XYZ file of C-alpha atoms in Angstrom:
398
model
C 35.151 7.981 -21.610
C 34.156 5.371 -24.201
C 34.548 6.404 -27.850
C 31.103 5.408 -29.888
C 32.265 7.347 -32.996
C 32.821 4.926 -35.811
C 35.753 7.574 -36.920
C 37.448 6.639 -33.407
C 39.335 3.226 -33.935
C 40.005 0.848 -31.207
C 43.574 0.098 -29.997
C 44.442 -2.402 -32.222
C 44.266 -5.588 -30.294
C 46.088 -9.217 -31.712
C 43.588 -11.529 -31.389
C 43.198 -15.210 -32.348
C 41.060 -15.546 -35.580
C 38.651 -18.527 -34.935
C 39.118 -21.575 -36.889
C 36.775 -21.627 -39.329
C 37.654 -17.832 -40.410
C 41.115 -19.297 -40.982
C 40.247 -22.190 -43.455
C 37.239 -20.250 -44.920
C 39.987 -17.291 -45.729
C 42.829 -19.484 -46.552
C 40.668 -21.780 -48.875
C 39.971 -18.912 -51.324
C 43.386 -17.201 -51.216
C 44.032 -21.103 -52.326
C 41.521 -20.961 -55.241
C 42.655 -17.672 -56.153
C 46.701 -18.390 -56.176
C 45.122 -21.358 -58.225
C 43.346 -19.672 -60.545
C 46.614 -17.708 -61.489
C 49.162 -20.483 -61.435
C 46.690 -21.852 -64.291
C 46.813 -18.997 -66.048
C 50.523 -18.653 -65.835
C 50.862 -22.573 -66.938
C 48.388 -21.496 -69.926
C 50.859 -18.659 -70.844
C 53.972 -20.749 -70.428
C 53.740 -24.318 -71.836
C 57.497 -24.672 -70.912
C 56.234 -24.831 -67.192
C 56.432 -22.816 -64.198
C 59.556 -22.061 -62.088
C 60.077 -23.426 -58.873
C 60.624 -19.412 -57.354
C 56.416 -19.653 -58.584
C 55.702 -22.889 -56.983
C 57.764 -21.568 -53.476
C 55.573 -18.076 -53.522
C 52.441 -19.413 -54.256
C 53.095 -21.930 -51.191
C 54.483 -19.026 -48.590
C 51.563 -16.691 -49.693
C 49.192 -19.251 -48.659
C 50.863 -20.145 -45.374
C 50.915 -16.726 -44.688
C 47.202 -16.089 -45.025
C 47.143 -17.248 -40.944
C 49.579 -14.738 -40.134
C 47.833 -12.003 -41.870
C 44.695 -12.991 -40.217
C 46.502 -12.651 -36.646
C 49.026 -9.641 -37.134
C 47.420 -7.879 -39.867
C 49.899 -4.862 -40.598
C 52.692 -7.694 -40.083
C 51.447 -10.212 -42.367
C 49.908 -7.591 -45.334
C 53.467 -6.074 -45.568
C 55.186 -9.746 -45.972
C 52.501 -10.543 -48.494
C 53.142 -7.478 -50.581
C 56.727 -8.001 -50.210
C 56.300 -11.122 -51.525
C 54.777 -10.013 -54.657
C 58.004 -8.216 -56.165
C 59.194 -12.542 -56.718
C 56.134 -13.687 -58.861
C 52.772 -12.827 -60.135
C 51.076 -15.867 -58.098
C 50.887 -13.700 -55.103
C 48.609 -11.252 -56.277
C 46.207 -12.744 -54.525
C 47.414 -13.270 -51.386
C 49.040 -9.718 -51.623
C 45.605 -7.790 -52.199
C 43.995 -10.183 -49.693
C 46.442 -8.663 -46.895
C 46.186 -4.921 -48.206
C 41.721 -5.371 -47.775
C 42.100 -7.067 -44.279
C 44.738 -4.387 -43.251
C 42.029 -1.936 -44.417
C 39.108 -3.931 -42.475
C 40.931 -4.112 -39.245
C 43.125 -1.181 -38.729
C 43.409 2.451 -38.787
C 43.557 3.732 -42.086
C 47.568 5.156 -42.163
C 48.188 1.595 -41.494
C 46.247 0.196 -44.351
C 47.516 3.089 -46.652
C 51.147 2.267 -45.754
C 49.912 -1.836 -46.428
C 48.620 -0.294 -49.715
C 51.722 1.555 -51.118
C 54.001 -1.644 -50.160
C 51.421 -3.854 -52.153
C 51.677 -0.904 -54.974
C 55.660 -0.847 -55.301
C 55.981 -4.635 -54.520
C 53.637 -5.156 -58.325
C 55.514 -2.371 -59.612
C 58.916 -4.109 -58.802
C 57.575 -7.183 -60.191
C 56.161 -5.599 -63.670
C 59.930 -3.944 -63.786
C 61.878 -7.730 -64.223
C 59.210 -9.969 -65.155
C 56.883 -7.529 -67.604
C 53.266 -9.047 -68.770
C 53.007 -10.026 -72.571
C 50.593 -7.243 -74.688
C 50.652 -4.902 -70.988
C 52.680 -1.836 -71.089
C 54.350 -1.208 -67.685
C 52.774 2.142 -67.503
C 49.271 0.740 -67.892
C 50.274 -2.133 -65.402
C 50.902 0.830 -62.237
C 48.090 2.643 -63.257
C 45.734 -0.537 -62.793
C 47.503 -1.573 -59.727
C 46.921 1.596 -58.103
C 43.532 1.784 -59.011
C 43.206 -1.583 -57.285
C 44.464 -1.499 -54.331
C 42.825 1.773 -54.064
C 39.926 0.202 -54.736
C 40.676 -2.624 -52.215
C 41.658 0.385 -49.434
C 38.488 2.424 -49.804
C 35.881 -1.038 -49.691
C 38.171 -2.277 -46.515
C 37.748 1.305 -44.792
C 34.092 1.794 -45.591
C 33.571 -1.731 -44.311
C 35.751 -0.997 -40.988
C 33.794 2.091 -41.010
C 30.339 0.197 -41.118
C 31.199 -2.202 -38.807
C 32.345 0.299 -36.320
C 28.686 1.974 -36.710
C 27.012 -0.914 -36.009
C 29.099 -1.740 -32.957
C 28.419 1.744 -31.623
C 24.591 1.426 -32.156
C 25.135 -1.755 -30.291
C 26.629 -0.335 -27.492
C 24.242 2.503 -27.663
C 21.492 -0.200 -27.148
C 23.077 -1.884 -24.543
C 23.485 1.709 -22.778
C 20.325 2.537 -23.061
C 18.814 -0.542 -22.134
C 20.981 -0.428 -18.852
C 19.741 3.421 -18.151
C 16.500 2.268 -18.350
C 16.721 -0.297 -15.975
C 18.475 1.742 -13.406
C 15.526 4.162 -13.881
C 12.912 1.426 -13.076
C 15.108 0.642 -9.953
C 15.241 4.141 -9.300
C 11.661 4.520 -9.844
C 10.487 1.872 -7.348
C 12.688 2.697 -4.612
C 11.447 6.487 -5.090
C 8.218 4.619 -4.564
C 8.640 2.477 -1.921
C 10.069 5.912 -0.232
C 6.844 8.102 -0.863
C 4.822 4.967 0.407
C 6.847 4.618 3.565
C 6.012 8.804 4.438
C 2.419 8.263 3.906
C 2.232 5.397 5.988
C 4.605 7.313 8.568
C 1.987 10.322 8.054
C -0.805 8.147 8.651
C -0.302 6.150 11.170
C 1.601 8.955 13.565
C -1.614 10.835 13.659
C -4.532 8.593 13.698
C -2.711 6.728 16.440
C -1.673 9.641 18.490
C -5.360 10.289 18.387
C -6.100 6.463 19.685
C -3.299 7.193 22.440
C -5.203 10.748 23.304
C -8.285 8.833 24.280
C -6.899 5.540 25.467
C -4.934 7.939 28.309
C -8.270 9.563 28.699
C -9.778 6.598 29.769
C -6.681 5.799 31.753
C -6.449 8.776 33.768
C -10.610 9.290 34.210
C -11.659 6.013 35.028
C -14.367 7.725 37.537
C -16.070 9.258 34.088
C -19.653 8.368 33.646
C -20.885 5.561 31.488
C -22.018 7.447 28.739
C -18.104 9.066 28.673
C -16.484 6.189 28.697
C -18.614 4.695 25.879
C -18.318 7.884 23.631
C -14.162 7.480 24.629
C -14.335 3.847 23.372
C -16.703 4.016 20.303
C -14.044 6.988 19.213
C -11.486 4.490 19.548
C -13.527 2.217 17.536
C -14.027 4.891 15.117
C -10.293 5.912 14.787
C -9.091 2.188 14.533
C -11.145 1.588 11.925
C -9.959 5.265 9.729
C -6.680 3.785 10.794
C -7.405 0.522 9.028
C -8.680 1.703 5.902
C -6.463 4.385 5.246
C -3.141 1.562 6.088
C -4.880 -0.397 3.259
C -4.706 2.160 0.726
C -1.483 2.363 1.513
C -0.748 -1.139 1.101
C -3.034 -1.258 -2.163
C -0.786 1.519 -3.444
C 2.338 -0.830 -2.387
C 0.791 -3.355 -4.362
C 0.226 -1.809 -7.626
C 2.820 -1.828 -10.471
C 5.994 -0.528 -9.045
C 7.366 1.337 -12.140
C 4.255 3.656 -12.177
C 5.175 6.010 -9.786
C 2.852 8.787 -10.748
C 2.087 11.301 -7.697
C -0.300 12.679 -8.539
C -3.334 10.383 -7.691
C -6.230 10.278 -5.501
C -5.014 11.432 -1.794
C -5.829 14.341 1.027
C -5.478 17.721 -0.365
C -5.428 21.325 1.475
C -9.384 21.264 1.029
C -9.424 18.325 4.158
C -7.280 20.604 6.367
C -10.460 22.048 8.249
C -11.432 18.500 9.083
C -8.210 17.624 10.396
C -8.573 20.350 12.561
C -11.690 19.216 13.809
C -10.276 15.587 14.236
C -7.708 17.488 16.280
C -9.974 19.357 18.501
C -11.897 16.613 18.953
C -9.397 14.866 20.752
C -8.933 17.783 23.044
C -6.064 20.029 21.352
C -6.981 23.727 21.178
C -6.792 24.367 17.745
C -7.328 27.942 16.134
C -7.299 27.962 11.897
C -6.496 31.028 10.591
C -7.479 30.481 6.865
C -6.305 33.273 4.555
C -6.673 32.046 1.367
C -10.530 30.970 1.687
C -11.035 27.115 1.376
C -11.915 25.101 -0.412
C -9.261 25.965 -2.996
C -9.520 24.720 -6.815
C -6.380 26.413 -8.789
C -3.954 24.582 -7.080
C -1.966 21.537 -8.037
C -2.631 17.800 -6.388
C 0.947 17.460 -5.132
C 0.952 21.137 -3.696
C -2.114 20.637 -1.541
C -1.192 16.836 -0.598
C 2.008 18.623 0.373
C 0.222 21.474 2.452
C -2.036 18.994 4.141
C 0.469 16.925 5.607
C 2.709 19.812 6.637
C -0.509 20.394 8.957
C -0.930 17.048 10.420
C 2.688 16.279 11.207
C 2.833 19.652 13.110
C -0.228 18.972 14.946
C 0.796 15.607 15.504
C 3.579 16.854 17.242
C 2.064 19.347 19.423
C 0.025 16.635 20.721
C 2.752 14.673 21.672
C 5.419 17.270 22.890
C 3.287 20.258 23.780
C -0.022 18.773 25.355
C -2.463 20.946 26.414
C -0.743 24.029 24.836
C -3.139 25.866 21.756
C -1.858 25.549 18.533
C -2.326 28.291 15.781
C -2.382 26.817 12.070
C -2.444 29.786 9.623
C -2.533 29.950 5.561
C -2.050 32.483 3.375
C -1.028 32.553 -0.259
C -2.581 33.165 -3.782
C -1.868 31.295 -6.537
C 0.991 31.621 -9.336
C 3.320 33.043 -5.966
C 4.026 31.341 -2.495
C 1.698 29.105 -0.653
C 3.026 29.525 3.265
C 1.804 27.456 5.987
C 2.749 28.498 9.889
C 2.124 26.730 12.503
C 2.898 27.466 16.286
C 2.779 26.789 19.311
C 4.088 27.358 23.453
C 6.062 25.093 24.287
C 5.954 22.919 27.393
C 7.037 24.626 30.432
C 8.832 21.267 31.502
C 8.614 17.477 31.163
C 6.210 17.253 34.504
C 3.939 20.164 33.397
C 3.438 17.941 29.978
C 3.025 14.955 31.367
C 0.376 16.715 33.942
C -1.104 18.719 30.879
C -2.567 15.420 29.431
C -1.534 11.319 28.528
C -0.260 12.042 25.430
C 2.778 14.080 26.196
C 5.090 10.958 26.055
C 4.294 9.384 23.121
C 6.786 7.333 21.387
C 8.102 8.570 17.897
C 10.729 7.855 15.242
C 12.396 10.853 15.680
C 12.141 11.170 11.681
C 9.239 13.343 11.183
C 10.075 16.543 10.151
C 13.946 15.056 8.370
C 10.674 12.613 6.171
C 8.217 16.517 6.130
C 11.931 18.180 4.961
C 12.344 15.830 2.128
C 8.380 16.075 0.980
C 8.929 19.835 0.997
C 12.209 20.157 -0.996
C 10.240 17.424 -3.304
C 7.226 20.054 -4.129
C 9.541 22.726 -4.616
C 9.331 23.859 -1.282
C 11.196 25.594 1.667
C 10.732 24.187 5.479
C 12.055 26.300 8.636
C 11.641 25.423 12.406
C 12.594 26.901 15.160
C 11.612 27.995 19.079
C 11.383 32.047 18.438
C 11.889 34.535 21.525
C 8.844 34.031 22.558
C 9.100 30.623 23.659
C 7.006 28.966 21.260
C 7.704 26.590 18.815
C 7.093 27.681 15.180
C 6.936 25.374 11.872
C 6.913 27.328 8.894
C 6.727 26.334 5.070
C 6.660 27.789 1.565
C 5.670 26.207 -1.049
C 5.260 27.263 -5.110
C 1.195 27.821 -5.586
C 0.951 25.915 -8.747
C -1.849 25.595 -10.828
């Protein structure tokens, strides 16, 4: 787990300060260092000593250092302030960096090194018209000072780098979401094309083998066959290119509730269904049309019906089918649907042209997800009776 705390440090990691932080940094621990060896000449007329001249040079040189190896570098620099006065500056440089880039027990440590190494320094070289007592108690409040601004701005800086990262996290999450999203899409899309296409064109395939079979059928049967076929290729069509103008629209708006069949079109599937010669008995329970009931629940309902009868037409031919619903709202909306099963492959075959039609085999696995989508529960099974029963439950929302 990432930390995104701001009170969580990093692992301190050594890395190479760019160039420009270097002279920018080093330049004004320069101007500084200079500022004080002017002072110091101002004090002294007689001249500075050469120990002043040699720290104010290291303390510079070490400013790099510091930059690189912080905890390394701040305790040289406040080491280096017990020899002279001249590297204040470079000493309370290394104690805020400390403070800006590491934990704070580091910087503290940093801090009480810089502390003693002034406090050494005030001991054998004391400041004209400056007690020694008042010289520790403003050197303590300094690098106090300097300890608290370098932790606040460590503090600060860790913020913003955990909003960042925030950002950057949530930006990602909401980009797996759209991807998410559109293949949850593309998924729903590909069932109601599956749902679709299975039955209109196992309806086509009903009459096409009709015509097949009866070729000695008068005329006027023949042309009511073929202007059905006409009729079907055409629902076929337009229904395919909703589909497709579904496909089309904006992929991340994959709101499913919109315009569709509902549980209210049942009765004329059946009648598409008997139409085509499958016995077909509705027992309706709940009295259609229904209005309290949710857009997803009956879109659910209604293709639970035309898969199964889709189905019986191409595995049971001939056999009657039994579609039954019963429910009330607020509790369980169950649809059964049954039928006998083929006594054998010949018997189908015999019982009509559409007992070998070609499938996907993915059906009711496509009619099982869709279910457990609406909240649902699908069973199926051949019962002791020898007939094959399809039964779902679904939550009658309103």
């Amino acid at each position: 787990m990432v930390a995104t705390d701001f009170d969580c440090p990093p692992r301190p990691v050594a890395r190479r300060p760019s160039r420009s932080t270097v002279v920018v940094s080093t330049a004004a621990v320069g101007l500084l260092v200079g500022a004080t060896v002017w002072s110091r000449l101002a004090a002294e007329p007689a001249g500075l000593d050469w120990l002043d001249v040699a720290v104010a040079v290291t303390g510079c040189a070490l400013v790099p250092v510091t930059l690189r190896w912080p905890v390394g570098g701040g305790l040289a620099l406040g080491l280096l302030a017990v020899l002279s006065p001249v590297a204040t500056p470079a000493a309370t440089f290394g104690a805020f960096h400390v403070a800006r880039r590491r934990p704070f027990a580091q910087a503290v440590v940093v801090s009480v090194v810089g502390v003693a190494g002034h406090a050494a320094q005030g001991w054998w070289r004391p400041y004209p018209g400056l007690s020694y007592g008042w010289l520790l108690l403003l050197t303590v409040l300094a690098y106090a000072a300097l300890l608290g601004w370098g932790t606040w701005a460590r503090a600060r800086a860790a913020l913003v780098n955990s909003l960042r990262e925030r950002a950057r996290r949530a930006e990602a999450e909401q980009g797996r979401r759209v991807v998410e999203a559109r293949l949850a899409e593309r998924t729903r899309l590909a069932r109601e094309m599956h749902d679709v296409l299975a039955h209109r064109l196992s309806l086509l395939a009903v009459y096409a083998g009709a015509l097949e079979y009866r070729p000695d059928s008068s005329p006027e049967r023949l042309s009511a066959a073929a202007g059905v076929i006409r009729a079907g290729v055409h629902q076929a069509l337009d229904e395919l290119r909703e589909v497709i103008t579904l496909l089309r629209q904006d992929p991340t708006d994959t709101e499913p509730d919109g315009p569709g069949p509902a549980l209210d079109d049942v009765p004329r599937l059946v009648g598409e269904a008997r139409e085509a010669g499958l016995v077909v008995d509705l027992d309706d329970r709940i009295g259609l049309p229904v209005v309290a009931m949710t857009a997803v629940t009956g879109r659910t309902a209604y293709r639970v019906v035309q898969e199964a009868l889709t189905n019986a037409r191409k595995h049971a031919g001939g056999q009657p089918v039994t579609v039954t619903l019963a429910g009330e709202p607020g509790g369980t909306l169950t649809v059964d649907v049954h039928n006998p099963l083929a006594p054998d492959v010949e018997a189908a075959a015999a019982d009509g042209p559409d007992a070998d039609l070609p499938g996907a085999g993915l059906g009711l696995l496509g009619l099982a997800e869709r279910v457990g989508l609406a909240g649902g529960r699908l069973d199926h099974a051949v019962d002791a009776a020898g007939e094959f029963r399809l039964r779902v439950e679904l939550p009658w929302r309103t």
